[in-house]
C-alpha cells in the first residue's frame, strides 16, 4: 500500500477532492479514475476519499486497476478518517453513496460541492423522506449545500420527476470514458460476426443469451465471466465460448468481438460503462431502443428477435459498420472527452493553484486493527492472523482477542493480546455465552476504537455479529479457510453478509475441495496461500540446526503430528519414533504444540521442538512426518520438505485427508492413515531413501511455484490497509 495516505488532523489543501466508491462492480469506477487522470493532466491536485457503500454491489473489495495505479504512483492522495481537507471542489460520484449513513468520513471544506446522479432508477425508487435523508447526508459529508449533476438526459428527467426542487447543474456532467483506442481487433475467427457479453465485475452478472442467438449458426458468441457453470450444453447451433475473467482483461476481450450485447436497461443505467468502453475500443454496442437518444448512430438497436438479423446484415456491410464506429468516435469526442470534463471544472475553479499540498500531508496517526479468532484444535487461526498483522504498516497497530489458549504467543511478537474463554471451556450454555461475548466485544470495540476487525474462524459467532451491528463505522473482514467437511457448518456461510470482505486463502489442494465453501466463491476474495514467514525470512540450514542442536550433516526428520487434542495420533507417532530413534546419522525432533493438553513423553536424545513458529526451523530438516493442517501443509510445500502426511480425520476438522492424497498423487509426499499404522514402516523406508526425497522435494517445489510465488498474508494486509483508509456507508434505516 502506498505511503501517500492523508490521515492527519491538520488541514490539507488540494484543488479537488473526489469522493467515490472505486471498487470493481456496479459502479463506473473506470470512468471515475479517468476523470482523476484528466484533472491531473490539466494540472489540478487531486485527493481521493474512498467509500465502501452498501448500496453499490461490488467484487469483494477489488479496487479498479486504473484507480489503484493512480494511488500507487502517488499521483492521487488517499484521504482517511481524521483528516481535514480544504478544496476548491468536492466532487462526489454517484448519489447512491449517500443513500446510506456515511461513517468515519474525513472533514471536507469546499468552495463548491457536486454530486452526480448516475443511476436514475435508484433515485426514483426512493420516497420523499428517503430522498430528504440522502440530501442531508450529502450536505453533511461535503460540508454544505450541494449542486446535483445528472450524467445523462435520463438522469435529468428522473430528477425533474423525483426532486424538482433540488439545485441542479445547467448541463449534464457526462463521465470520461477510459481510452481504449490502443485495442486492435484479433483477426482470428472473423468469418462470422462475433458477439460478446462482458461485465467489469461479477457484481454485474449477465443474463441468459436470447434463444434467437442460440439457434443461429451464423453468429459466434463469446462471454467473459468468472465461471464455466453457465455454459450451455454442447453441441449448440451457435456454441458459446466462456472466457474466465482471470484469463483476459476487458480490453483484451474487446479485441475478440465485433459487437457487445450486454442486457442493460436505459432507465436503470443510462450510460453502461462497458458499452462506453466498447465504443472506445471500436466495438459496436447492441442496445435496446430506449438507448437511441443517448447513443444515437454509435450503436445498433432492436429487440432480441430483431438483433440477430441486424447483426448479420451489419457484418455483410463493412461500410455501414465503419460508419457506426465513426459515429462512436464522434460521440466520445463530443460528449465523453476528458477535455470537456476539465472545462466544466475550470469554469468553477479557474486555473489550478500553484501550491498543491500543505506540508502536513504526511501526518499519519496510528489507528488499530482488532484481530479476533476462534479456538482451534491447532494454532491455524491465530497463526494466519499473526501472518497478516506482521505485514501491516506502522501506522496500523494490531490488537488481538482470541479464544485460543496460545494467545501468549501473540505477546511474544510485541502485540497486545487478550484471552476470552470459549463456551466449552467451562461447559457454559452457548446461548448465554453469546450474550456475554457480544457485550465483551462491544466493550473491546469501544476501548480499542479499531478501524477494522479481522475475524479468522469457521463460524462467525452470533455474539460477534451482534457486536458488529453496534459499530457501523468499523470495517470487517472474515478470513475463511476452505476444505470444510461436506455438510459442515453450512448455515455459517450465510453470515458472510455481516462482513465487508470475506477472504479465502488459497489451499494448494483446492482442486480436491468438495466442501460447502467451494460453491460460495462468488463473493469471496481469494488470495495466495498464507504463510507466517516469507522465504527470505527463513534461516539457512546451519543456523536452524544450531538452534535445535541437530547435526547439519545428518539426516534430520521432524515429527509434527498435531496437538492430539481431538484425535489420537499416539499410535502412529510412537511407531515413527520407535523406527527412527537410534538410527545412525538420523536426528529426530518432535514438535510440541503450546495448546496440547498432554505433554509428550519422549525418549532421551530426541529434540523437543517448542519454539513458535515451527516454520523457522524447517531448513534444519530433510524430511518430516506431519498432519496436513492448512498452515503446515503450505509451509512444508513452500520449503520443498518431503513429508509423510498423517491426516487428522476427526469429523470437526477440515479435509486433511484430501490434502494428503493430493500431495501423494502429485508425488510431493507420502500418506499414511492413522487407521493403518502398519503402513508406517514401508513409508518411512521410502522417506529415508535420498533419491525418493529428492524427487518429492522437486515435486513440492513445482507445486509451490504454481501457487506460492507470493505470500497471501501480504495481500490480506493490503486489503486491511485499504479498508482502514475508507469511509464506510452503511444501510442503517429503510429508504
XYZ file of C-alpha atoms in Angstrom:
735
model
C 0.000 0.000 0.000
C 1.434 3.423 -0.875
C 2.502 5.761 1.897
C 0.651 8.750 0.461
C -2.292 8.436 2.842
C -3.634 11.721 4.193
C -4.787 10.860 7.693
C -3.716 13.792 9.850
C -5.950 16.212 11.708
C -4.334 19.374 10.277
C -5.980 20.807 7.144
C -4.670 19.653 3.797
C -5.267 21.769 0.703
C -5.960 20.328 -2.740
C -7.777 21.619 -5.772
C -10.262 18.763 -5.962
C -11.400 16.060 -3.542
C -13.098 13.111 -5.231
C -15.498 11.085 -3.093
C -16.298 7.756 -4.737
C -16.610 4.008 -4.424
C -13.707 2.832 -6.572
C -14.235 -0.888 -6.167
C -14.806 -3.001 -9.243
C -18.526 -3.607 -9.555
C -21.873 -1.979 -10.225
C -20.263 1.453 -10.401
C -18.457 3.475 -13.058
C -15.106 3.270 -11.263
C -13.087 3.197 -14.530
C -14.743 6.477 -15.536
C -14.042 7.989 -12.126
C -10.375 7.048 -12.490
C -10.358 8.568 -15.981
C -11.730 11.829 -14.535
C -8.967 11.909 -11.920
C -6.326 11.273 -14.581
C -7.728 14.057 -16.775
C -7.738 16.534 -13.900
C -4.165 15.624 -13.018
C -3.147 16.073 -16.642
C -4.698 19.559 -16.546
C -2.532 20.448 -13.544
C -5.063 20.140 -10.734
C -4.123 18.467 -7.459
C -6.471 15.610 -6.567
C -7.233 13.744 -3.353
C -9.460 10.693 -3.066
C -11.926 9.831 -0.312
C -12.734 6.150 -0.960
C -16.186 4.989 0.116
C -17.457 1.446 0.556
C -21.230 1.623 0.105
C -23.846 -0.992 0.943
C -25.978 0.334 -1.896
C -23.383 -0.469 -4.562
C -22.717 -4.096 -5.443
C -19.020 -4.771 -5.936
C -16.499 -7.552 -6.092
C -15.046 -8.374 -2.674
C -13.013 -5.218 -2.217
C -11.216 -5.274 -5.539
C -10.164 -1.745 -6.465
C -10.435 -0.606 -10.068
C -6.970 -1.150 -11.604
C -6.743 2.362 -13.079
C -7.663 3.943 -9.745
C -5.196 1.686 -7.944
C -2.460 2.753 -10.354
C -3.088 6.429 -9.565
C -2.845 5.673 -5.855
C 0.254 3.510 -6.217
C 2.150 6.188 -8.131
C 1.189 8.837 -5.593
C -0.436 10.995 -8.274
C -3.664 10.947 -6.258
C -3.542 11.212 -2.482
C -5.814 8.969 -0.421
C -7.764 10.601 2.410
C -8.662 8.615 5.509
C -10.738 9.381 8.585
C -9.325 12.030 10.880
C -8.178 14.244 8.006
C -9.478 17.699 7.219
C -9.443 18.548 3.538
C -9.783 22.067 2.181
C -10.500 22.106 -1.533
C -11.950 24.159 -4.301
C -14.277 21.369 -5.410
C -15.696 18.357 -3.574
C -16.795 16.019 -6.349
C -18.873 13.030 -5.209
C -19.556 10.413 -7.857
C -22.900 8.598 -7.719
C -25.581 9.786 -5.291
C -26.086 6.197 -4.144
C -23.167 6.520 -1.733
C -25.328 8.922 0.308
C -28.389 6.654 0.346
C -26.813 5.131 3.441
C -25.192 6.532 6.542
C -21.594 7.538 5.868
C -19.396 6.802 8.850
C -15.746 7.565 9.512
C -15.592 10.198 6.798
C -12.967 12.958 6.822
C -13.997 16.565 7.292
C -14.358 18.313 3.945
C -14.343 22.083 3.471
C -15.038 23.083 -0.125
C -15.998 26.170 -2.080
C -18.077 24.078 -4.494
C -19.842 20.759 -3.866
C -21.128 18.486 -6.626
C -22.870 15.096 -6.505
C -23.523 13.211 -9.739
C -26.738 11.305 -10.491
C -25.733 8.203 -12.423
C -28.465 5.657 -11.672
C -31.865 7.363 -12.119
C -33.891 4.268 -11.213
C -32.267 4.237 -7.777
C -33.400 7.826 -7.262
C -36.968 7.318 -8.454
C -37.421 4.259 -6.227
C -36.939 6.328 -3.048
C -39.843 8.023 -1.319
C -39.603 11.664 -0.327
C -38.390 11.088 3.279
C -35.610 8.854 1.971
C -34.643 11.471 -0.625
C -34.526 14.152 2.061
C -32.231 11.939 4.153
C -29.985 11.331 1.145
C -29.662 15.075 0.535
C -28.962 15.748 4.217
C -26.255 13.070 4.337
C -24.580 14.500 1.233
C -24.590 18.048 2.623
C -23.238 16.830 5.969
C -20.462 14.784 4.357
C -19.431 17.538 1.943
C -19.805 20.395 4.396
C -22.558 22.482 2.814
C -25.207 22.854 0.079
C -24.785 20.597 -2.929
C -25.330 21.063 -6.656
C -26.756 17.886 -8.173
C -25.371 16.967 -11.585
C -27.109 14.387 -13.784
C -24.792 12.493 -16.103
C -27.425 11.936 -18.811
C -30.739 13.258 -20.045
C -32.499 10.274 -18.473
C -30.977 11.095 -15.097
C -32.090 14.722 -15.568
C -35.648 13.559 -16.273
C -35.579 11.406 -13.128
C -34.536 14.436 -11.063
C -37.307 16.549 -12.566
C -39.762 13.843 -11.547
C -38.417 12.991 -8.072
C -36.720 16.136 -6.757
C -37.726 19.135 -8.872
C -36.779 21.467 -6.019
C -33.146 20.368 -5.759
C -30.480 22.674 -7.226
C -29.366 21.061 -10.480
C -26.488 21.898 -12.840
C -27.342 23.633 -16.094
C -25.614 20.963 -18.173
C -25.132 17.231 -17.809
C -21.801 16.144 -16.327
C -21.162 13.226 -18.643
C -18.426 10.823 -17.491
C -14.972 10.480 -19.009
C -14.513 7.221 -20.897
C -11.208 5.368 -20.458
C -9.105 5.490 -23.607
C -9.052 2.049 -25.246
C -8.094 3.235 -28.704
C -4.998 1.029 -28.468
C -7.174 -2.112 -28.739
C -6.665 -3.835 -32.052
C -9.098 -6.498 -33.352
C -7.932 -10.077 -33.126
C -8.027 -11.237 -36.755
C -8.765 -14.845 -35.813
C -12.253 -16.296 -36.392
C -13.772 -13.326 -38.136
C -15.724 -15.321 -40.731
C -18.862 -14.835 -38.605
C -19.911 -11.783 -36.605
C -18.667 -12.290 -33.076
C -20.984 -11.019 -30.365
C -19.662 -10.550 -26.880
C -21.088 -10.142 -23.418
C -18.807 -8.878 -20.711
C -19.046 -7.196 -17.353
C -16.416 -5.300 -15.462
C -17.089 -7.498 -12.458
C -19.018 -10.462 -11.161
C -21.163 -7.967 -9.254
C -22.817 -7.145 -12.604
C -23.854 -10.578 -13.909
C -25.095 -11.109 -17.418
C -28.380 -12.872 -18.081
C -29.050 -15.782 -20.423
C -28.364 -15.282 -24.106
C -31.513 -14.785 -26.208
C -32.820 -18.052 -27.604
C -32.722 -16.481 -31.066
C -28.929 -16.257 -30.872
C -28.561 -19.895 -29.846
C -30.490 -21.044 -32.897
C -28.468 -19.010 -35.366
C -25.431 -20.822 -36.813
C -24.185 -17.620 -38.443
C -23.051 -15.999 -35.194
C -20.179 -16.642 -32.798
C -20.940 -15.896 -29.143
C -18.332 -15.075 -26.518
C -18.800 -14.235 -22.875
C -16.341 -13.026 -20.286
C -17.293 -14.394 -16.891
C -15.881 -15.964 -13.767
C -17.293 -19.454 -14.181
C -17.957 -22.028 -16.870
C -21.015 -23.295 -14.984
C -23.453 -21.332 -17.156
C -22.056 -22.556 -20.467
C -24.836 -24.246 -22.498
C -24.505 -27.959 -23.069
C -22.599 -28.890 -26.180
C -23.366 -29.161 -29.034
C -25.196 -25.954 -29.866
C -26.078 -24.469 -33.235
C -24.128 -21.421 -32.138
C -21.828 -22.519 -29.314
C -20.843 -20.043 -26.636
C -17.257 -19.586 -25.593
C -16.915 -18.535 -21.957
C -13.649 -16.825 -21.113
C -12.895 -16.629 -17.364
C -12.243 -13.065 -16.286
C -8.894 -14.166 -14.898
C -7.812 -15.228 -18.390
C -8.034 -11.822 -20.050
C -8.824 -8.212 -19.293
C -11.886 -6.401 -20.594
C -9.850 -4.589 -23.310
C -8.349 -7.927 -24.376
C -11.860 -9.341 -24.618
C -12.996 -6.417 -26.768
C -10.275 -7.366 -29.263
C -12.061 -10.699 -29.759
C -15.557 -9.396 -30.558
C -17.266 -7.171 -33.131
C -20.247 -6.210 -31.029
C -21.184 -6.047 -27.352
C -24.714 -7.121 -26.389
C -24.995 -6.698 -22.623
C -28.556 -6.824 -21.206
C -28.864 -3.270 -19.872
C -31.884 -1.037 -19.273
C -31.654 2.670 -20.042
C -33.876 3.713 -17.141
C -31.606 1.827 -14.737
C -28.168 2.506 -16.248
C -28.302 5.161 -18.994
C -24.568 5.035 -19.672
C -23.371 1.474 -19.001
C -19.638 1.720 -18.579
C -18.975 -1.486 -20.543
C -20.805 -0.047 -23.564
C -18.830 3.195 -23.300
C -15.562 1.289 -23.077
C -16.620 -0.828 -26.056
C -17.060 2.364 -28.108
C -13.555 3.428 -27.153
C -12.225 0.051 -28.293
C -14.050 0.245 -31.634
C -16.659 -2.353 -30.663
C -20.281 -1.560 -31.539
C -22.836 -1.810 -28.704
C -26.113 -3.639 -29.361
C -28.734 -1.867 -27.262
C -32.485 -1.703 -26.694
C -34.366 1.064 -28.485
C -34.540 3.102 -25.260
C -30.829 3.928 -25.640
C -31.170 5.608 -29.037
C -31.448 9.128 -27.585
C -28.214 8.569 -25.664
C -26.035 6.723 -28.181
C -27.508 7.911 -31.478
C -25.748 6.451 -34.505
C -22.977 4.884 -32.385
C -24.927 1.662 -31.726
C -27.420 -0.682 -33.323
C -30.826 -1.163 -31.730
C -33.586 -3.699 -31.624
C -35.323 -6.433 -29.680
C -33.771 -9.857 -29.198
C -35.755 -11.237 -32.114
C -34.556 -8.460 -34.423
C -30.979 -8.231 -33.247
C -29.595 -11.438 -34.760
C -30.616 -10.474 -38.294
C -29.428 -6.885 -37.822
C -26.016 -8.086 -36.690
C -25.613 -10.438 -39.646
C -26.654 -7.684 -42.068
C -24.180 -5.341 -40.419
C -21.308 -7.771 -40.886
C -22.208 -8.055 -44.562
C -21.961 -4.276 -44.967
C -18.433 -3.171 -43.984
C -19.129 0.443 -44.943
C -22.089 0.624 -42.558
C -20.039 -0.957 -39.775
C -17.256 1.570 -40.354
C -19.817 4.399 -40.304
C -21.237 3.264 -36.964
C -17.751 3.032 -35.487
C -17.009 6.533 -36.726
C -20.212 7.743 -35.056
C -18.949 6.148 -31.847
C -15.682 8.028 -32.084
C -17.578 11.265 -32.677
C -19.832 10.632 -29.667
C -16.826 10.044 -27.435
C -15.166 13.208 -28.672
C -18.231 15.429 -28.387
C -19.756 14.132 -25.126
C -17.337 11.997 -23.124
C -13.930 13.560 -23.833
C -11.708 14.395 -20.844
C -11.245 17.954 -22.135
C -14.974 18.594 -21.719
C -14.974 17.477 -18.098
C -11.893 19.548 -17.314
C -13.525 22.580 -18.949
C -16.536 22.266 -16.634
C -14.234 22.119 -13.630
C -12.201 25.097 -14.881
C -15.410 27.143 -15.178
C -15.993 26.556 -11.457
C -12.447 26.799 -10.087
C -10.381 28.681 -12.573
C -6.808 27.512 -13.199
C -5.026 25.111 -10.818
C -3.380 26.546 -7.727
C 0.407 26.565 -7.603
C 0.817 25.017 -4.135
C -0.556 21.509 -4.373
C -0.231 20.110 -0.876
C 0.389 21.512 2.585
C 3.449 20.164 4.446
C 1.170 18.286 6.863
C 0.193 15.566 4.393
C 2.484 13.012 5.995
C 0.853 13.245 9.415
C -0.395 9.691 9.873
C -1.741 8.983 13.379
C -1.795 5.358 14.448
C -5.062 3.501 14.208
C -5.878 -0.001 15.382
C -6.862 -3.246 13.716
C -8.503 -5.784 16.026
C -7.762 -9.432 15.237
C -10.327 -11.816 16.729
C -10.006 -15.586 16.362
C -11.869 -18.674 17.479
C -10.361 -21.559 19.416
C -8.817 -24.154 17.145
C -7.537 -27.657 17.687
C -4.222 -26.369 16.401
C -2.978 -22.810 16.039
C -4.036 -22.157 12.451
C -6.487 -19.294 13.067
C -4.067 -17.376 15.267
C -1.098 -18.062 13.001
C -2.849 -16.692 9.905
C -3.791 -13.548 11.810
C -0.221 -13.090 13.019
C 0.986 -13.513 9.450
C -1.245 -10.595 8.412
C -0.518 -8.425 11.466
C 3.250 -8.655 10.915
C 2.810 -7.137 7.454
C 0.718 -4.116 8.359
C 2.352 -0.686 8.093
C 3.485 1.013 11.284
C 0.533 3.382 11.385
C -1.823 0.410 11.933
C -1.461 -1.145 15.383
C -2.634 -4.771 15.704
C -4.586 -5.796 18.815
C -5.604 -9.413 19.436
C -8.551 -11.034 21.163
C -8.650 -14.804 20.911
C -10.317 -17.867 22.360
C -7.103 -19.807 21.744
C -5.062 -20.831 24.764
C -1.972 -19.995 22.709
C -2.698 -16.266 22.853
C 0.532 -15.729 24.815
C 2.329 -16.363 21.524
C 0.971 -13.077 20.217
C 2.570 -11.146 23.070
C 5.955 -12.590 22.083
C 5.592 -10.618 18.847
C 5.044 -7.414 20.816
C 1.291 -7.178 20.221
C -1.379 -6.535 22.817
C -3.476 -9.665 23.296
C -6.424 -10.747 25.439
C -7.790 -14.239 26.035
C -11.530 -14.960 26.095
C -12.595 -18.430 27.303
C -14.587 -20.483 24.825
C -18.006 -21.714 25.977
C -16.806 -25.330 26.013
C -14.051 -24.442 28.481
C -16.472 -24.205 31.396
C -19.421 -26.008 29.863
C -21.402 -22.769 29.560
C -24.616 -22.801 27.539
C -23.875 -21.469 24.073
C -26.791 -19.018 24.033
C -25.720 -17.448 27.353
C -22.096 -17.348 26.220
C -23.023 -15.492 23.024
C -24.793 -12.787 25.013
C -21.692 -12.288 27.123
C -19.471 -12.402 24.029
C -21.475 -9.621 22.397
C -21.120 -7.430 25.483
C -17.401 -8.163 25.798
C -16.626 -7.457 22.147
C -18.743 -4.299 22.170
C -16.722 -3.079 25.148
C -13.480 -4.011 23.359
C -14.543 -2.059 20.270
C -15.310 0.970 22.416
C -11.963 0.716 24.227
C -9.602 -0.022 21.333
C -11.512 2.028 18.700
C -10.389 -0.200 15.806
C -10.980 0.850 12.221
C -11.034 -2.767 11.033
C -11.945 -6.076 12.655
C -10.323 -9.210 11.207
C -12.000 -12.479 12.212
C -10.462 -15.883 11.497
C -12.625 -18.885 12.244
C -15.078 -21.298 10.671
C -18.215 -19.932 12.342
C -18.847 -16.226 12.991
C -20.494 -16.420 16.400
C -23.875 -14.767 16.969
C -22.269 -12.696 19.705
C -19.751 -11.373 17.183
C -22.490 -10.458 14.700
C -24.413 -8.596 17.392
C -21.292 -6.659 18.372
C -20.543 -5.772 14.738
C -24.011 -4.278 14.315
C -23.284 -1.895 17.178
C -20.312 -0.332 15.373
C -21.318 0.548 11.794
C -18.276 2.706 11.095
C -15.849 -0.186 11.563
C -14.894 -2.293 8.563
C -14.881 -6.064 8.993
C -13.074 -8.977 7.344
C -13.666 -12.718 7.657
C -10.652 -14.899 6.822
C -12.263 -18.222 5.944
C -10.124 -21.262 5.269
C -11.554 -23.717 2.731
C -11.622 -27.547 2.631
C -14.545 -27.879 5.042
C -16.074 -31.309 5.518
C -19.136 -31.977 3.386
C -22.257 -30.563 5.027
C -20.281 -28.904 7.844
C -21.493 -25.544 9.241
C -23.414 -24.698 6.067
C -25.599 -22.199 7.927
C -22.478 -20.281 8.942
C -21.808 -19.353 5.325
C -24.941 -17.199 5.262
C -23.349 -14.989 7.922
C -20.830 -13.720 5.385
C -23.182 -10.818 4.628
C -22.289 -9.330 8.027
C -18.742 -8.662 6.773
C -17.420 -6.135 4.274
C -14.999 -8.686 2.897
C -14.592 -12.446 3.011
C -11.072 -13.615 2.202
C -10.192 -17.187 1.367
C -6.508 -18.093 1.425
C -5.989 -20.476 -1.456
C -5.455 -24.090 -0.453
C -2.763 -25.801 -2.558
C -5.134 -28.786 -2.776
C -8.095 -26.627 -3.841
C -8.974 -28.924 -6.738
C -9.940 -31.621 -4.191
C -12.293 -29.327 -2.275
C -15.878 -30.611 -2.333
C -16.998 -28.871 0.843
C -19.689 -26.173 1.107
C -17.294 -23.249 0.621
C -16.341 -24.460 -2.861
C -19.723 -23.283 -4.167
C -19.595 -19.931 -2.349
C -16.704 -18.207 -4.107
C -18.700 -15.559 -5.979
C -18.492 -13.113 -3.075
C -15.067 -14.157 -1.794
C -11.656 -12.630 -2.425
C -9.207 -15.476 -2.998
C -5.580 -14.710 -2.164
C -2.437 -16.867 -2.447
C -1.692 -19.317 0.380
C -0.858 -17.643 3.679
C 2.435 -18.341 5.457
C 3.715 -16.677 8.594
C 7.280 -16.443 7.238
C 8.418 -15.420 3.790
C 11.171 -17.426 2.157
C 13.619 -14.558 2.712
C 12.972 -14.725 6.468
C 13.967 -18.383 6.784
C 17.389 -19.140 8.330
C 19.929 -21.253 6.499
C 20.397 -24.898 7.405
C 23.417 -24.347 9.610
C 21.703 -21.745 11.781
C 18.467 -23.713 12.008
C 20.347 -26.853 13.052
C 22.387 -24.909 15.599
C 19.200 -23.541 17.169
C 17.923 -27.106 17.715
C 21.191 -28.869 18.440
C 20.954 -31.039 15.329
C 23.819 -32.166 13.106
C 23.664 -30.287 9.786
C 25.483 -33.215 8.122
C 22.953 -35.772 9.351
C 19.509 -36.764 8.100
C 17.133 -34.767 10.283
C 13.456 -35.602 10.483
C 10.670 -33.534 12.023
C 7.680 -35.215 13.651
C 4.714 -32.843 13.827
C 1.560 -34.938 14.009
C -0.573 -32.315 15.753
C -1.711 -31.315 19.218
C -3.628 -34.548 19.742
C -6.430 -32.666 21.459
C -9.242 -34.231 19.433
C -7.617 -37.127 17.550
C -5.281 -39.788 18.834
C -2.083 -39.755 16.809
C -0.107 -41.567 19.500
C -0.097 -44.903 17.691
C 1.450 -43.513 14.525
C 3.786 -41.160 16.397
C 5.119 -43.980 18.598
C 5.760 -46.197 15.586
C 7.684 -43.410 13.853
C 9.807 -42.710 16.929
C 10.470 -46.402 17.596
C 11.523 -46.922 13.976
C 13.808 -43.892 13.723
C 15.179 -43.317 17.228
C 18.717 -44.556 17.471
C 19.214 -44.884 13.694
C 22.765 -43.935 12.805
C 23.011 -40.488 11.238
C 19.315 -39.668 11.869
C 18.349 -36.742 14.055
C 14.781 -36.510 15.376
C 12.816 -33.500 16.578
C 9.241 -33.719 17.849
C 7.046 -30.636 17.637
C 5.069 -29.918 20.773
C 2.088 -27.572 20.444
C 1.642 -24.940 23.126
C -2.045 -25.790 23.371
C -1.501 -29.557 23.643
C -3.369 -30.948 26.645
C -0.784 -33.662 27.307
C 2.989 -33.286 27.353
C 4.835 -35.801 25.214
C 6.942 -38.477 26.900
C 9.977 -38.616 24.612
C 12.967 -40.966 24.655
C 16.315 -39.498 25.590
C 18.193 -37.871 22.724
C 15.148 -36.543 20.858
C 14.793 -32.798 20.396
C 11.638 -31.282 21.829
C 10.650 -28.506 19.410
C 8.581 -25.871 21.213
C 9.638 -22.571 19.635
C 6.996 -20.745 17.628
C 6.576 -20.723 14.710
C 7.775 -24.162 13.733
C 8.347 -22.870 10.198
C 11.522 -21.093 11.302
C 13.197 -24.479 11.860
C 12.199 -26.208 8.616
C 15.564 -25.646 6.864
C 17.123 -27.939 9.504
C 15.158 -30.942 8.267
C 15.494 -33.339 5.370
C 12.050 -34.871 5.810
C 9.017 -34.758 8.080
C 6.096 -36.760 9.403
C 3.213 -34.349 9.912
C -0.521 -33.765 9.986
C -1.581 -31.780 6.883
C -3.287 -28.853 8.578
C -3.538 -25.798 6.341
C -0.526 -23.907 7.697
C 1.747 -26.931 7.995
C 0.840 -28.128 4.512
C 1.603 -24.734 2.942
C 4.854 -24.292 4.865
C 6.202 -27.746 4.003
C 5.380 -27.336 0.312
C 6.991 -23.890 0.255
C 10.105 -25.337 1.911
C 10.109 -28.305 -0.528
C 10.257 -30.599 2.518
C 9.496 -34.266 1.729
C 6.732 -35.223 4.140
C 4.862 -38.319 5.211
C 1.366 -36.941 5.803
C -0.776 -38.416 8.579
C -4.169 -36.678 8.390
C -6.307 -35.853 11.411
C -9.648 -37.332 10.342
C -11.829 -36.137 13.198
C -15.237 -35.008 11.911
C -14.662 -31.475 13.256
C -11.521 -30.988 11.187
C -11.038 -29.749 7.661
C -10.370 -32.263 4.914
C -6.754 -33.053 5.770
C -7.152 -36.418 4.076
C -7.647 -34.669 0.719
C -4.504 -32.591 1.148
C -2.542 -35.731 1.928
C -3.974 -37.554 -1.093
C -3.231 -34.568 -3.312
C 0.413 -34.493 -2.206
C 0.752 -38.234 -2.713
C -0.882 -38.124 -6.157
C 1.480 -35.305 -7.161
C 4.475 -37.336 -5.924
C 5.227 -34.498 -3.482
C 4.717 -36.581 -0.366
C 3.514 -39.823 1.151
C 0.373 -40.699 3.082
C -0.369 -42.994 6.000
C -3.742 -43.004 7.694
C -3.909 -43.347 11.456
C -6.227 -46.311 10.928
C -3.404 -48.143 9.129
C -0.364 -47.783 11.461
C 1.271 -50.869 9.982
C 1.910 -48.877 6.781
C 4.315 -46.621 8.680
C 7.310 -48.945 8.288
C 7.084 -49.045 4.495
C 6.505 -45.267 4.232
C 9.488 -44.453 6.454
C 11.711 -46.687 4.342
C 10.782 -44.561 1.329
C 11.267 -41.363 3.305
C 14.800 -42.398 4.278
C 15.743 -43.030 0.638
C 17.747 -39.968 -0.580
C 16.619 -40.421 -4.193
C 12.950 -40.602 -3.175
C 13.334 -37.475 -1.059
C 14.975 -35.616 -3.939
C 12.053 -36.490 -6.221
C 9.488 -35.426 -3.609
C 11.312 -32.163 -2.964
C 11.331 -31.364 -6.685
C 7.603 -32.099 -6.959
C 6.874 -29.933 -3.900
C 8.870 -27.086 -5.400
C 6.824 -27.296 -8.600
C 3.561 -27.137 -6.660
C 4.828 -24.184 -4.634
C 5.946 -22.379 -7.773
C 2.415 -22.625 -9.160
C 0.600 -21.034 -6.227
C 3.097 -19.647 -3.711
C 5.077 -17.121 -5.693
C 3.686 -14.520 -3.295
C 2.532 -14.739 0.311
C -1.201 -14.291 0.738
C -0.601 -12.631 4.105
C 0.752 -9.554 2.310
C -2.301 -9.475 0.038
C -4.651 -9.583 3.038
C -2.628 -6.868 4.790
C -3.045 -4.619 1.745
C -6.800 -5.200 1.829
C -6.919 -4.327 5.525
C -4.983 -1.113 4.872
C -7.426 -0.185 2.104
C -10.397 -0.808 4.364
C -8.800 1.192 7.164
C -8.410 4.127 4.793
C -12.012 4.091 3.503
C -15.228 5.621 4.702
C -17.997 3.093 5.251
C -21.559 3.727 4.097
C -23.991 1.521 5.999
C -27.657 0.918 5.275
C -28.955 1.600 8.781
C -32.506 2.665 8.028
C -35.119 1.843 5.450
C -35.082 4.053 2.392
